[in-house]
Short mmCIF file of N, CA and C in Angstrom, two decimals:
data_model
loop_
_atom_site.label_atom_id
_atom_site.label_comp_id
_atom_site.label_asym_id
_atom_site.label_seq_id
_atom_site.Cartn_x
_atom_site.Cartn_y
_atom_site.Cartn_z
N GLY A 1 32.22 -12.08 11.37
CA GLY A 1 32.78 -12.19 9.92
C GLY A 1 32.25 -12.28 9.06
N GLN A 2 33.62 -12.03 8.32
CA GLN A 2 33.13 -12.44 6.25
C GLN A 2 33.84 -14.02 5.72
N ILE A 3 32.57 -14.38 5.19
CA ILE A 3 33.32 -15.46 4.71
C ILE A 3 33.02 -15.30 3.46
N THR A 4 34.55 -16.31 2.54
CA THR A 4 34.32 -15.46 1.01
C THR A 4 33.68 -17.38 0.52
N HIS A 5 33.04 -17.50 -0.78
CA HIS A 5 32.62 -18.59 -1.36
C HIS A 5 32.27 -18.29 -2.41
N ARG A 6 33.05 -19.41 -3.22
CA ARG A 6 32.68 -19.10 -4.95
C ARG A 6 31.75 -19.68 -5.71
N THR A 7 30.99 -19.28 -6.23
CA THR A 7 29.49 -20.12 -6.66
C THR A 7 29.12 -18.80 -7.57
N THR A 8 28.13 -19.26 -8.40
CA THR A 8 27.20 -18.17 -8.96
C THR A 8 26.11 -17.53 -8.06
N LEU A 9 25.89 -16.42 -8.67
CA LEU A 9 24.98 -15.70 -7.59
C LEU A 9 23.43 -17.01 -7.94
N ARG A 10 23.48 -17.00 -9.27
CA ARG A 10 21.77 -17.63 -9.42
C ARG A 10 22.45 -19.15 -8.59
N THR A 11 23.79 -20.01 -8.52
CA THR A 11 23.17 -21.15 -7.91
C THR A 11 22.72 -20.85 -6.08
N ASN A 12 22.92 -19.39 -5.97
CA ASN A 12 23.07 -19.50 -4.30
C ASN A 12 22.05 -19.17 -4.08
N LEU A 13 21.08 -18.48 -4.76
CA LEU A 13 19.56 -18.14 -5.41
C LEU A 13 18.81 -19.38 -4.87
N GLN A 14 19.09 -20.46 -5.85
CA GLN A 14 18.71 -21.65 -6.38
C GLN A 14 18.95 -22.32 -4.91
N ASN A 15 19.94 -22.11 -4.26
CA ASN A 15 19.88 -23.20 -2.87
C ASN A 15 19.83 -22.74 -1.91
N GLY A 16 19.50 -21.33 -1.62
CA GLY A 16 19.83 -20.61 -0.38
C GLY A 16 18.01 -20.49 0.00
N PRO A 17 18.04 -19.97 1.36
CA PRO A 17 16.51 -19.95 1.42
C PRO A 17 15.82 -18.35 0.30
N PRO A 18 15.34 -18.41 -0.87
CA PRO A 18 14.87 -17.18 -1.42
C PRO A 18 14.43 -16.22 -0.65
N GLU A 19 13.64 -16.44 0.20
CA GLU A 19 12.91 -15.79 1.22
C GLU A 19 13.83 -14.58 2.07
N ARG A 20 15.07 -14.53 1.73
CA ARG A 20 15.90 -13.78 2.51
C ARG A 20 17.08 -12.97 2.27
N PHE A 21 16.96 -13.62 0.75
CA PHE A 21 17.97 -12.73 -0.13
C PHE A 21 17.19 -12.08 -1.26
N VAL A 22 17.89 -11.18 -1.63
CA VAL A 22 17.34 -10.65 -3.17
C VAL A 22 18.62 -9.99 -3.70
N GLN A 23 18.55 -10.49 -5.45
CA GLN A 23 19.60 -9.87 -6.13
C GLN A 23 19.15 -8.14 -6.36
N VAL A 24 20.35 -7.69 -6.08
CA VAL A 24 20.09 -6.23 -6.44
C VAL A 24 20.90 -5.83 -7.64
N HIS A 25 21.66 -6.37 -8.50
CA HIS A 25 22.60 -5.96 -9.22
C HIS A 25 23.33 -7.42 -9.84
N LYS A 26 24.11 -7.14 -10.78
CA LYS A 26 24.56 -8.81 -11.59
C LYS A 26 25.60 -8.84 -10.23
N SER A 27 25.88 -7.90 -9.52
CA SER A 27 27.41 -8.75 -9.28
C SER A 27 26.91 -8.69 -7.77
N TYR A 28 25.94 -9.16 -7.53
CA TYR A 28 25.55 -8.28 -5.66
C TYR A 28 24.02 -9.08 -5.81
N LEU A 29 24.43 -10.16 -4.22
CA LEU A 29 23.06 -11.19 -4.01
C LEU A 29 23.01 -9.90 -2.51
N VAL A 30 21.85 -9.42 -2.01
CA VAL A 30 21.76 -8.76 -0.50
C VAL A 30 21.01 -9.89 0.40
N LYS A 31 21.47 -10.10 2.03
CA LYS A 31 20.46 -10.98 2.55
C LYS A 31 19.96 -9.34 3.10
N LEU A 32 18.70 -9.98 3.61
CA LEU A 32 17.17 -8.53 3.21
C LEU A 32 17.30 -8.15 4.77
N ASP A 33 17.69 -8.67 5.69
CA ASP A 33 17.79 -7.97 6.80
C ASP A 33 19.01 -7.33 7.42
N LYS A 34 19.42 -7.19 6.26
CA LYS A 34 20.69 -6.37 6.61
C LYS A 34 20.85 -5.28 5.62
N ILE A 35 19.74 -5.02 5.16
CA ILE A 35 19.57 -3.47 4.73
C ILE A 35 18.88 -2.62 5.28
N ASP A 36 20.11 -1.33 5.89
CA ASP A 36 19.41 -0.39 6.98
C ASP A 36 19.09 0.76 6.00
N SER A 37 19.08 1.05 4.35
CA SER A 37 18.60 1.92 4.29
C SER A 37 18.60 2.25 2.39
N ILE A 38 17.89 2.80 1.84
CA ILE A 38 17.62 2.76 0.21
C ILE A 38 18.01 4.44 0.29
N GLU A 39 18.83 4.52 -0.83
CA GLU A 39 18.85 5.74 -1.20
C GLU A 39 19.47 6.13 -2.65
N GLY A 40 18.35 6.21 -3.14
CA GLY A 40 18.37 6.58 -5.13
C GLY A 40 18.55 5.12 -5.51
N ASN A 41 19.81 5.20 -6.15
CA ASN A 41 20.40 3.58 -6.47
C ASN A 41 21.37 3.34 -5.32
N LEU A 42 21.01 3.25 -4.37
CA LEU A 42 22.25 2.70 -3.70
C LEU A 42 21.48 2.30 -2.54
N LEU A 43 22.01 0.53 -1.64
CA LEU A 43 21.56 0.29 -0.75
C LEU A 43 22.87 0.47 0.44
N GLY A 44 21.86 0.94 1.82
CA GLY A 44 23.22 0.97 2.98
C GLY A 44 23.44 -0.35 4.02
N ILE A 45 24.00 -0.92 3.73
CA ILE A 45 24.42 -2.57 4.52
C ILE A 45 25.66 -1.91 5.54
N GLY A 46 25.24 -1.38 6.54
CA GLY A 46 26.38 -0.78 7.13
C GLY A 46 27.05 0.29 6.90
N LYS A 47 28.55 0.49 7.38
CA LYS A 47 29.47 1.06 6.34
C LYS A 47 29.18 0.97 4.91
N ASN A 48 28.67 0.18 4.19
CA ASN A 48 28.80 -0.15 3.08
C ASN A 48 27.60 0.28 1.82
N LYS A 49 27.76 0.91 0.77
CA LYS A 49 26.93 1.20 -0.06
C LYS A 49 26.66 0.11 -0.87
N ILE A 50 26.10 -0.47 -1.49
CA ILE A 50 25.56 -1.01 -2.81
C ILE A 50 25.00 -0.58 -3.56
N PRO A 51 25.32 -1.21 -5.09
CA PRO A 51 24.27 -0.52 -6.28
C PRO A 51 23.07 -1.42 -6.54
N LEU A 52 22.38 -0.77 -6.50
CA LEU A 52 21.39 -1.10 -7.37
C LEU A 52 20.76 -1.02 -8.96
N SER A 53 21.02 -1.63 -9.41
CA SER A 53 20.81 -1.52 -10.89
C SER A 53 19.67 -1.69 -10.90
N ARG A 54 19.30 -0.41 -12.11
CA ARG A 54 18.07 -0.58 -13.15
C ARG A 54 17.30 -1.68 -13.29
N THR A 55 18.36 -2.96 -14.10
CA THR A 55 17.70 -4.21 -14.44
C THR A 55 17.08 -4.34 -12.88
N TYR A 56 17.61 -4.77 -11.74
CA TYR A 56 16.96 -5.42 -11.13
C TYR A 56 16.03 -4.39 -9.87
N LYS A 57 16.25 -3.30 -10.11
CA LYS A 57 16.02 -2.11 -9.08
C LYS A 57 14.31 -2.61 -8.66
N GLU A 58 13.02 -2.61 -9.83
CA GLU A 58 11.88 -2.63 -8.95
C GLU A 58 11.69 -4.00 -8.64
N THR A 59 12.03 -5.02 -8.96
CA THR A 59 12.02 -6.34 -8.71
C THR A 59 12.64 -6.84 -6.85
N ALA A 60 13.76 -6.14 -6.73
CA ALA A 60 14.15 -5.32 -5.52
C ALA A 60 13.58 -5.16 -4.52
N LEU A 61 12.95 -4.04 -5.16
CA LEU A 61 12.36 -3.09 -4.35
C LEU A 61 11.28 -3.55 -3.75
N GLU A 62 10.68 -4.07 -4.51
CA GLU A 62 9.18 -4.86 -4.77
C GLU A 62 9.63 -6.04 -3.36
N ILE A 63 10.44 -6.87 -3.14
CA ILE A 63 10.85 -7.74 -2.45
C ILE A 63 11.14 -7.51 -0.98
N ILE A 64 11.85 -5.96 -1.15
CA ILE A 64 12.20 -5.23 0.36
C ILE A 64 11.28 -5.21 0.97
N LEU A 65 10.13 -4.42 0.07
CA LEU A 65 9.11 -3.52 0.78
C LEU A 65 7.94 -4.74 1.50
N LYS A 66 8.25 -5.75 0.46
CA LYS A 66 7.16 -7.00 1.27
C LYS A 66 8.06 -7.86 2.67
N ASN A 67 9.48 -7.50 2.64
CA ASN A 67 9.97 -8.21 3.49
C ASN A 67 9.90 -6.75 4.96
N LYS A 68 10.07 -5.90 4.32
CA LYS A 68 9.46 -5.03 5.45
C LYS A 68 7.95 -5.38 6.45
N LEU A 69 7.13 -5.06 5.51
CA LEU A 69 6.09 -4.85 5.97
C LEU A 69 5.97 -6.75 6.85
N LEU A 70 6.09 -8.15 6.22
CA LEU A 70 5.74 -8.81 7.18
C LEU A 70 6.61 -9.08 8.48
N LYS A 71 7.70 -8.19 8.44
CA LYS A 71 8.74 -8.51 9.65
C LYS A 71 8.22 -7.12 10.32
N ASP A 72 7.73 -5.76 10.23
CA ASP A 72 6.76 -5.35 10.87
C ASP A 72 5.25 -5.66 11.37
N GLY A 73 4.15 -6.08 10.52
CA GLY A 73 3.67 -6.97 10.76
C GLY A 73 3.14 -8.10 11.60
#
């Protein structure tokens, strides 16, 4: 199910397990194990497409790749 919780993304990153989440846009924080695909500047999560902003793209892709390699290795 979906749970709505109002806090800032910065607070969520600081208080949550940072190894499980990545900020991909000023308005989006994504759980790493939910990412199904990357197509250009969009992340596929189930049937949803989440924008990957230029500001966060390089860092986010590094974190996503590192997570994928650790999971597979």
